[in-house]
């Protein structure tokens, strides 16, 4: 796409997944060399050789896990697989996202997972609770066939852990409204995730000094609801800083995951190759209940430079009041069938259907969001919920896009990465943000997600 290298404005793919990986707190670190290894869910991602625009699926290969036909693997020492006294590792070799981006809640298949790993980590935000948990494959027949060879290969000995590794598993991503936190607690309890899952004899969670299970969590709710988790489930939340997690997670995804960044304009999605030597600095725009804009200068080097209180929570809150929608996804679905021209005042409405050419405004440009509601003698019930939802979505997305562009301009940044639950893989949201940046840049080379 023209102008990509000169001045790209990019977005982050797999928004749901990104939100969940945020809570893994991936602090880029060294692990006895340059071997990329993703540690236990809720722990840390280590390794600095996540480069060359190759996915973790291609890069992370553990000794003995190579199947027939695999190529270009990075051999790892046995210490990287199972180090005595070390925390268990999350094996991303041959990992794959199952389900489509549009399905919103894909799972990540981990076919070569051998270590026991933590089953649960949380991001408890102002509007939503995002939960990631690990489940094992139930195909015991396959496990039985490979038990002996894997045990001999990895040198697993009997002890507190199981005598043979788990073969394969899956990461699941689930969300709950924060206002309905008891539903989240019931879900955790029903699946015994805080105890290691249904087959909890295979895994032992870390414990706090008071003996409670210790679960990694980030977000303001990790503080607000800490006592509730302790009372209901006997869980102590091991709190991680939200901004640290957000930036470290974004850096990991951009460095390690192929097709993680893409552009989105006029319904067209195009994946973008990231130059690892030219990644920093960039502006990270995280759109949750509110919006944070973070200037990222490197691994562990960042500053929150701006933000706005008009974000996803605003869209959801006003949307519920104006349309009676019961969920965020329902509100987004409404917007896809909307026509904002019935409620927004356009430049053409002011200039008799004509463009305002002198300052470069087309007749279809929004002059005032919800502007027609002023002059028309209509009540709320006279407007279609679909039109209201779309007008509201455009108003908030345009505002975020404009502020993001102005901050990139302010700090001389040539890349903007958009992420957060508000985007939610929703094509029109991404298009609207892209259009806003495009509008203020005065060029067609706009990339957003």
Coordinates of C-alpha atoms in Angstrom, one line a residue:
X1 CA 0.0 0.0 0.0
X2 CA 1.4 3.4 -1.0
X3 CA 3.2 5.3 1.7
X4 CA 3.4 2.3 4.1
X5 CA 7.0 2.7 4.9
X6 CA 6.9 6.4 5.1
X7 CA 4.1 7.1 7.5
X8 CA 2.0 4.0 8.5
X9 CA -0.7 4.2 11.1
X10 CA -1.3 0.6 12.2
X11 CA -3.6 -1.5 14.3
X12 CA -3.3 -4.6 16.3
X13 CA -4.8 -7.9 15.2
X14 CA -6.8 -10.3 17.4
X15 CA -7.9 -7.6 19.7
X16 CA -9.5 -10.1 22.2
X17 CA -6.4 -12.1 22.2
X18 CA -4.3 -9.0 22.8
X19 CA -6.5 -8.0 25.7
X20 CA -5.9 -11.4 27.3
X21 CA -2.2 -11.5 26.6
X22 CA -2.0 -8.2 28.3
X23 CA -2.6 -10.0 31.6
X24 CA 0.2 -12.4 31.0
X25 CA 2.6 -9.5 31.6
X26 CA 5.2 -10.4 29.0
X27 CA 8.3 -8.7 30.3
X28 CA 10.9 -9.2 27.5
X29 CA 13.9 -10.7 29.2
X30 CA 16.9 -13.0 28.6
X31 CA 16.6 -16.8 29.1
X32 CA 20.1 -18.3 29.0
X33 CA 20.6 -17.1 25.4
X34 CA 18.3 -15.9 22.7
X35 CA 15.6 -18.5 22.9
X36 CA 12.1 -17.2 23.0
X37 CA 10.0 -19.0 25.5
X38 CA 6.6 -18.1 26.8
X39 CA 6.2 -18.9 30.4
X40 CA 3.2 -19.9 32.5
X41 CA 0.0 -18.1 31.9
X42 CA 0.0 -15.2 34.3
X43 CA 3.7 -15.2 34.5
X44 CA 6.2 -13.7 32.0
X45 CA 7.3 -14.0 28.4
X46 CA 11.0 -14.3 28.1
X47 CA 13.5 -14.1 25.1
X48 CA 14.6 -11.3 23.0
X49 CA 15.1 -13.0 19.6
X50 CA 11.4 -12.6 18.6
X51 CA 12.4 -10.9 15.4
X52 CA 12.7 -11.3 11.6
X53 CA 8.9 -11.1 11.1
X54 CA 8.4 -14.8 11.9
X55 CA 5.6 -16.0 14.1
X56 CA 6.2 -17.7 17.5
X57 CA 4.6 -20.7 15.8
X58 CA 7.6 -20.9 13.5
X59 CA 10.2 -19.6 15.9
X60 CA 9.6 -21.4 19.2
X61 CA 10.8 -25.0 18.9
X62 CA 11.6 -27.0 21.9
X63 CA 14.0 -30.0 21.8
X64 CA 12.2 -33.2 21.0
X65 CA 8.9 -31.5 20.0
X66 CA 9.7 -31.4 16.3
X67 CA 7.4 -33.5 14.2
X68 CA 8.1 -34.9 10.7
X69 CA 8.2 -32.2 8.0
X70 CA 9.0 -29.3 10.3
X71 CA 11.6 -26.9 9.0
X72 CA 13.6 -23.9 10.0
X73 CA 13.4 -24.7 13.7
X74 CA 15.3 -23.0 16.4
X75 CA 16.8 -25.7 18.6
X76 CA 16.6 -25.2 22.3
X77 CA 18.6 -26.8 25.0
X78 CA 17.0 -29.2 27.4
X79 CA 17.3 -26.6 30.1
X80 CA 14.8 -24.4 28.2
X81 CA 12.3 -27.3 28.2
X82 CA 12.4 -28.4 31.8
X83 CA 14.7 -26.8 34.2
X84 CA 14.9 -28.2 37.7
X85 CA 13.1 -25.9 40.1
X86 CA 11.9 -23.6 37.3
X87 CA 8.4 -22.6 36.5
X88 CA 6.7 -24.6 33.8
X89 CA 6.8 -23.2 30.3
X90 CA 4.1 -22.5 27.7
X91 CA 5.1 -24.2 24.5
X92 CA 4.0 -22.2 21.5
X93 CA 5.5 -24.6 18.9
X94 CA 2.9 -25.3 16.2
X95 CA 0.5 -23.1 18.1
X96 CA -2.5 -21.9 16.1
X97 CA -5.5 -19.7 16.5
X98 CA -8.7 -21.7 16.1
X99 CA -11.8 -19.9 14.9
X100 CA -12.0 -16.8 12.8
X101 CA -11.2 -13.2 13.7
X102 CA -14.8 -12.3 13.3
X103 CA -15.9 -15.0 15.8
X104 CA -14.6 -12.6 18.6
X105 CA -13.6 -15.4 21.0
X106 CA -11.1 -17.7 19.3
X107 CA -9.0 -20.3 21.2
X108 CA -5.3 -20.9 20.8
X109 CA -4.4 -24.5 20.2
X110 CA -1.1 -25.7 21.9
X111 CA -0.5 -29.1 20.4
X112 CA 2.9 -29.6 21.9
X113 CA 2.2 -28.4 25.4
X114 CA 4.0 -30.8 27.8
X115 CA 4.4 -28.9 31.1
X116 CA 1.7 -28.3 33.6
X117 CA 0.9 -24.6 33.6
X118 CA -1.2 -22.2 35.6
X119 CA -4.8 -22.4 34.5
X120 CA -6.0 -18.8 35.0
X121 CA -5.2 -15.1 34.8
X122 CA -7.5 -12.1 34.9
X123 CA -7.8 -8.5 33.6
X124 CA -10.5 -6.8 35.7
X125 CA -11.4 -3.6 34.0
X126 CA -13.9 -0.9 34.6
X127 CA -16.5 -2.4 32.2
X128 CA -15.3 -5.9 31.5
X129 CA -13.5 -8.8 33.1
X130 CA -11.3 -10.6 30.6
X131 CA -10.2 -14.1 31.6
X132 CA -7.8 -16.5 30.0
X133 CA -7.5 -20.1 31.1
X134 CA -5.7 -23.3 29.9
X135 CA -7.4 -26.6 29.4
X136 CA -5.8 -29.9 28.6
X137 CA -6.7 -32.3 25.7
X138 CA -8.9 -35.1 26.8
X139 CA -7.5 -37.6 24.3
X140 CA -6.0 -40.0 26.7
X141 CA -5.4 -42.6 24.0
X142 CA -3.0 -40.3 22.2
X143 CA -1.4 -39.5 25.5
X144 CA -0.9 -43.1 26.4
X145 CA 0.8 -43.8 23.1
X146 CA 3.3 -41.0 23.6
X147 CA 3.8 -41.1 27.4
X148 CA 6.9 -43.2 27.5
X149 CA 8.8 -41.6 24.6
X150 CA 8.0 -38.1 25.8
X151 CA 9.0 -39.0 29.4
X152 CA 12.3 -40.4 28.2
X153 CA 12.9 -37.5 25.8
X154 CA 12.3 -34.8 28.4
X155 CA 13.8 -36.7 31.4
X156 CA 10.8 -36.0 33.6
X157 CA 11.1 -37.6 37.0
X158 CA 8.5 -38.4 39.6
X159 CA 7.9 -36.0 42.4
X160 CA 5.4 -33.3 43.3
X161 CA 4.5 -33.0 39.6
X162 CA 2.9 -35.7 37.5
X163 CA 5.2 -38.4 36.1
X164 CA 4.6 -37.6 32.5
X165 CA 3.8 -34.3 30.7
X166 CA 0.5 -33.2 29.3
X167 CA 0.4 -33.5 25.6
X168 CA -1.5 -30.6 24.1
X169 CA -3.9 -28.1 25.4
X170 CA -5.8 -24.9 24.6
X171 CA -6.0 -21.3 25.8
X172 CA -9.6 -20.0 26.1
X173 CA -10.7 -16.4 26.4
X174 CA -13.8 -15.4 28.2
X175 CA -15.4 -12.1 29.1
X176 CA -17.9 -10.9 31.7
X177 CA -19.4 -7.6 32.6
X178 CA -17.6 -6.2 35.6
X179 CA -21.0 -5.3 37.1
X180 CA -21.8 -9.0 36.9
X181 CA -18.7 -10.2 38.6
X182 CA -20.5 -13.0 40.4
X183 CA -21.0 -14.6 37.1
X184 CA -17.2 -14.6 36.6
X185 CA -16.7 -16.1 40.1
X186 CA -19.3 -18.8 39.4
X187 CA -17.6 -19.7 36.1
X188 CA -14.2 -20.0 37.8
X189 CA -15.8 -22.1 40.5
X190 CA -17.7 -24.4 38.2
X191 CA -14.6 -25.2 36.2
X192 CA -12.4 -25.3 39.3
X193 CA -9.9 -23.1 37.5
X194 CA -8.5 -21.7 40.7
X195 CA -7.7 -25.3 41.7
X196 CA -6.1 -26.3 38.4
X197 CA -9.1 -27.4 36.5
X198 CA -11.2 -30.5 36.6
X199 CA -8.1 -32.8 36.8
X200 CA -6.5 -30.7 39.4
X201 CA -4.4 -33.6 40.7
X202 CA -2.0 -32.8 37.8
X203 CA -1.2 -29.2 38.8
X204 CA -0.5 -27.3 41.9
X205 CA -1.0 -23.5 41.9
X206 CA 1.3 -21.1 43.7
X207 CA 0.1 -20.1 47.1
X208 CA 0.2 -16.9 49.0
X209 CA 1.7 -16.7 52.5
X210 CA -1.8 -17.3 54.0
X211 CA -2.2 -20.5 52.0
X212 CA -4.6 -19.1 49.4
X213 CA -4.2 -20.0 45.7
X214 CA -2.3 -17.2 44.0
X215 CA -3.7 -15.9 40.6
X216 CA -2.2 -13.3 38.4
X217 CA -4.4 -10.3 37.8
X218 CA -4.2 -6.8 36.4
X219 CA -6.6 -3.8 36.0
X220 CA -8.2 -1.7 38.7
X221 CA -10.6 -4.5 39.6
X222 CA -7.7 -6.5 40.9
X223 CA -7.6 -4.1 43.8
X224 CA -11.3 -3.3 44.0
X225 CA -12.4 -6.9 44.2
X226 CA -9.4 -8.6 45.9
X227 CA -11.4 -9.3 49.0
X228 CA -14.3 -10.7 47.1
X229 CA -12.1 -13.2 45.3
X230 CA -10.6 -14.2 48.6
X231 CA -14.0 -14.6 50.3
X232 CA -15.7 -16.5 47.5
X233 CA -13.0 -18.6 46.1
X234 CA -10.1 -18.5 48.5
X235 CA -8.0 -16.7 45.8
X236 CA -5.3 -14.2 46.5
X237 CA -4.8 -11.9 43.5
X238 CA -1.1 -11.3 42.6
X239 CA -1.5 -7.8 41.1
X240 CA 0.5 -6.6 38.0
X241 CA 0.6 -3.0 36.9
X242 CA -1.9 -2.4 34.0
X243 CA 0.3 -0.1 31.9
X244 CA 3.3 -2.4 32.3
X245 CA 1.3 -5.4 31.1
X246 CA -0.3 -3.4 28.3
X247 CA 3.0 -2.2 26.8
X248 CA 4.9 -5.4 27.3
X249 CA 2.1 -7.4 25.8
X250 CA 1.9 -5.1 22.7
X251 CA 5.7 -5.3 22.2
X252 CA 5.6 -9.0 22.4
X253 CA 2.8 -9.3 19.9
X254 CA 4.3 -6.9 17.5
X255 CA 7.7 -8.6 17.6
X256 CA 6.6 -12.2 17.8
X257 CA 3.3 -12.8 16.0
X258 CA 3.1 -12.8 12.3
X259 CA 0.1 -10.9 10.9
X260 CA -0.5 -9.2 14.2
X261 CA -0.5 -5.7 12.7
X262 CA -2.8 -4.8 9.8
X263 CA -4.3 -1.8 8.1
X264 CA -8.1 -1.4 7.7
X265 CA -9.6 1.1 5.4
X266 CA -12.9 1.1 3.5
X267 CA -13.5 -2.5 4.5
X268 CA -10.2 -3.7 3.2
X269 CA -7.8 -5.4 5.7
X270 CA -4.2 -5.7 4.8
X271 CA -1.5 -7.3 7.0
X272 CA 1.7 -5.4 7.5
X273 CA 5.2 -6.5 8.0
X274 CA 6.9 -5.0 11.0
X275 CA 10.5 -3.9 10.8
X276 CA 11.9 -5.0 14.1
X277 CA 14.8 -2.5 13.8
X278 CA 12.4 0.3 13.3
X279 CA 9.5 -0.5 15.7
X280 CA 10.2 2.2 18.3
X281 CA 9.0 4.8 19.0
X282 CA 5.3 4.4 18.4
X283 CA 2.0 5.5 19.9
X284 CA -0.1 2.8 21.5
X285 CA -3.8 3.8 21.8
X286 CA -5.6 1.4 24.2
X287 CA -9.4 1.9 23.9
X288 CA -11.1 0.4 26.9
X289 CA -13.7 2.0 29.1
X290 CA -11.6 5.1 28.7
X291 CA -8.7 5.7 26.4
X292 CA -4.9 5.8 27.2
X293 CA -2.4 7.0 24.7
X294 CA 1.1 5.7 25.4
X295 CA 4.4 6.7 23.8
X296 CA 6.5 3.6 23.7
X297 CA 10.2 4.1 23.2
X298 CA 11.4 0.5 23.8
X299 CA 11.0 -2.6 26.0
X300 CA 10.0 -1.3 29.4
X301 CA 10.3 2.3 28.2
X302 CA 7.1 4.2 27.9
X303 CA 5.1 7.2 29.0
X304 CA 1.4 7.8 29.1
X305 CA 1.2 11.1 27.2
X306 CA -2.6 11.6 26.8
X307 CA -6.0 10.0 26.9
X308 CA -9.7 10.8 26.9
X309 CA -12.6 9.8 29.1
X310 CA -14.7 9.4 26.0
X311 CA -14.1 5.7 25.1
X312 CA -15.7 2.3 25.0
X313 CA -17.5 2.9 28.3
X314 CA -19.0 6.1 26.9
X315 CA -20.3 4.2 23.8
X316 CA -21.7 1.4 25.8
X317 CA -23.2 3.6 28.5
X318 CA -24.9 6.1 26.2
X319 CA -25.9 3.3 23.9
X320 CA -27.8 1.5 26.7
X321 CA -29.6 4.6 27.7
X322 CA -30.6 5.6 24.2
X323 CA -31.3 2.2 22.6
X324 CA -32.0 -0.1 25.5
X325 CA -29.4 -2.6 24.3
X326 CA -28.3 -5.1 26.9
X327 CA -24.8 -5.8 25.7
X328 CA -21.9 -4.2 24.0
X329 CA -22.0 -6.7 21.1
X330 CA -25.7 -6.1 20.6
X331 CA -25.0 -2.4 20.3
X332 CA -22.3 -3.0 17.7
X333 CA -24.6 -5.3 15.8
X334 CA -27.2 -2.5 15.7
X335 CA -24.7 -0.1 14.2
X336 CA -24.1 -2.3 11.2
X337 CA -27.7 -1.7 10.1
X338 CA -27.8 2.0 10.9
X339 CA -27.9 5.2 8.8
X340 CA -26.4 8.1 10.7
X341 CA -27.7 10.6 8.1
X342 CA -31.1 10.5 9.8
X343 CA -29.6 12.0 13.0
X344 CA -26.2 13.6 12.2
X345 CA -26.0 17.0 10.6
X346 CA -23.8 16.8 7.5
X347 CA -22.0 19.6 5.6
X348 CA -24.4 19.0 2.8
X349 CA -27.4 19.7 5.1
X350 CA -25.9 23.2 5.7
X351 CA -24.8 23.9 2.2
X352 CA -27.8 22.7 0.3
X353 CA -26.3 19.3 -0.6
X354 CA -23.0 20.9 -1.9
X355 CA -19.4 20.3 -0.8
X356 CA -17.6 23.1 1.1
X357 CA -14.7 23.0 -1.3
X358 CA -12.8 26.0 0.0
X359 CA -11.8 24.1 3.1
X360 CA -12.0 20.6 1.6
X361 CA -15.1 19.3 3.3
X362 CA -17.3 17.0 1.3
X363 CA -21.1 17.2 1.6
X364 CA -21.1 13.8 3.4
X365 CA -18.7 15.1 6.2
X366 CA -20.4 15.1 9.6
X367 CA -20.7 18.8 10.7
X368 CA -22.4 17.9 14.0
X369 CA -23.0 14.5 15.6
X370 CA -26.7 14.2 16.6
X371 CA -27.2 17.7 15.1
X372 CA -30.5 17.0 13.4
X373 CA -32.1 16.1 16.8
X374 CA -31.9 19.8 17.6
X375 CA -34.1 21.1 14.8
X376 CA -36.5 18.2 14.3
X377 CA -39.6 17.8 16.4
X378 CA -39.0 14.2 17.2
X379 CA -38.7 12.3 20.4
X380 CA -36.2 9.5 21.2
X381 CA -38.8 6.9 20.2
X382 CA -39.0 8.4 16.7
X383 CA -35.4 7.5 15.9
X384 CA -34.3 4.0 15.0
X385 CA -31.9 2.4 17.6
X386 CA -29.7 1.3 14.6
X387 CA -29.2 4.9 13.5
X388 CA -28.5 6.1 17.1
X389 CA -25.9 3.4 17.6
X390 CA -24.1 4.2 14.4
X391 CA -24.1 8.0 15.0
X392 CA -22.7 7.3 18.5
X393 CA -20.1 5.0 17.2
X394 CA -18.9 7.5 14.6
X395 CA -18.8 10.3 17.1
X396 CA -16.6 8.5 19.6
X397 CA -14.4 6.8 17.0
X398 CA -13.7 10.1 15.2
X399 CA -12.9 11.8 18.5
X400 CA -10.4 9.0 19.4
X401 CA -8.8 9.1 15.9
X402 CA -8.4 12.8 16.0
X403 CA -6.8 12.9 19.4
X404 CA -4.5 10.0 18.5
X405 CA -3.3 11.7 15.3
X406 CA -2.6 15.0 17.1
X407 CA -0.5 13.2 19.8
X408 CA 1.4 11.4 17.1
X409 CA 2.0 14.7 15.4
X410 CA 3.0 16.3 18.8
X411 CA 5.7 13.7 19.4
X412 CA 6.8 13.2 15.8
X413 CA 5.7 9.5 15.8
X414 CA 5.1 7.8 12.5
X415 CA 3.2 4.8 13.8
X416 CA 0.0 4.5 15.8
X417 CA -1.2 1.1 17.0
X418 CA -4.8 0.9 18.1
X419 CA -6.0 -1.9 20.4
X420 CA -8.4 -2.6 23.2
X421 CA -11.8 -4.1 23.6
X422 CA -13.7 -1.3 22.0
X423 CA -12.4 -2.2 18.6
X424 CA -13.5 -5.8 19.2
X425 CA -12.7 -6.9 15.6
X426 CA -15.5 -4.7 14.4
X427 CA -14.8 -3.6 10.8
X428 CA -16.8 -0.4 10.9
X429 CA -15.1 0.7 14.1
X430 CA -11.7 0.2 12.5
X431 CA -12.7 2.0 9.3
X432 CA -14.1 4.9 11.3
X433 CA -10.9 5.3 13.3
X434 CA -8.8 5.0 10.1
X435 CA -11.0 7.6 8.4
X436 CA -10.5 10.0 11.3
X437 CA -6.7 9.8 11.1
X438 CA -6.9 10.0 7.3
X439 CA -9.1 13.1 7.5
X440 CA -6.7 15.0 9.8
X441 CA -3.6 13.9 8.0
X442 CA -5.1 15.1 4.7
X443 CA -3.7 12.0 2.8
X444 CA -5.0 8.7 1.6
X445 CA -2.2 6.6 3.2
X446 CA -4.1 5.7 6.4
X447 CA -3.8 2.4 8.3
X448 CA -5.8 1.5 11.3
X449 CA -7.3 -1.4 13.2

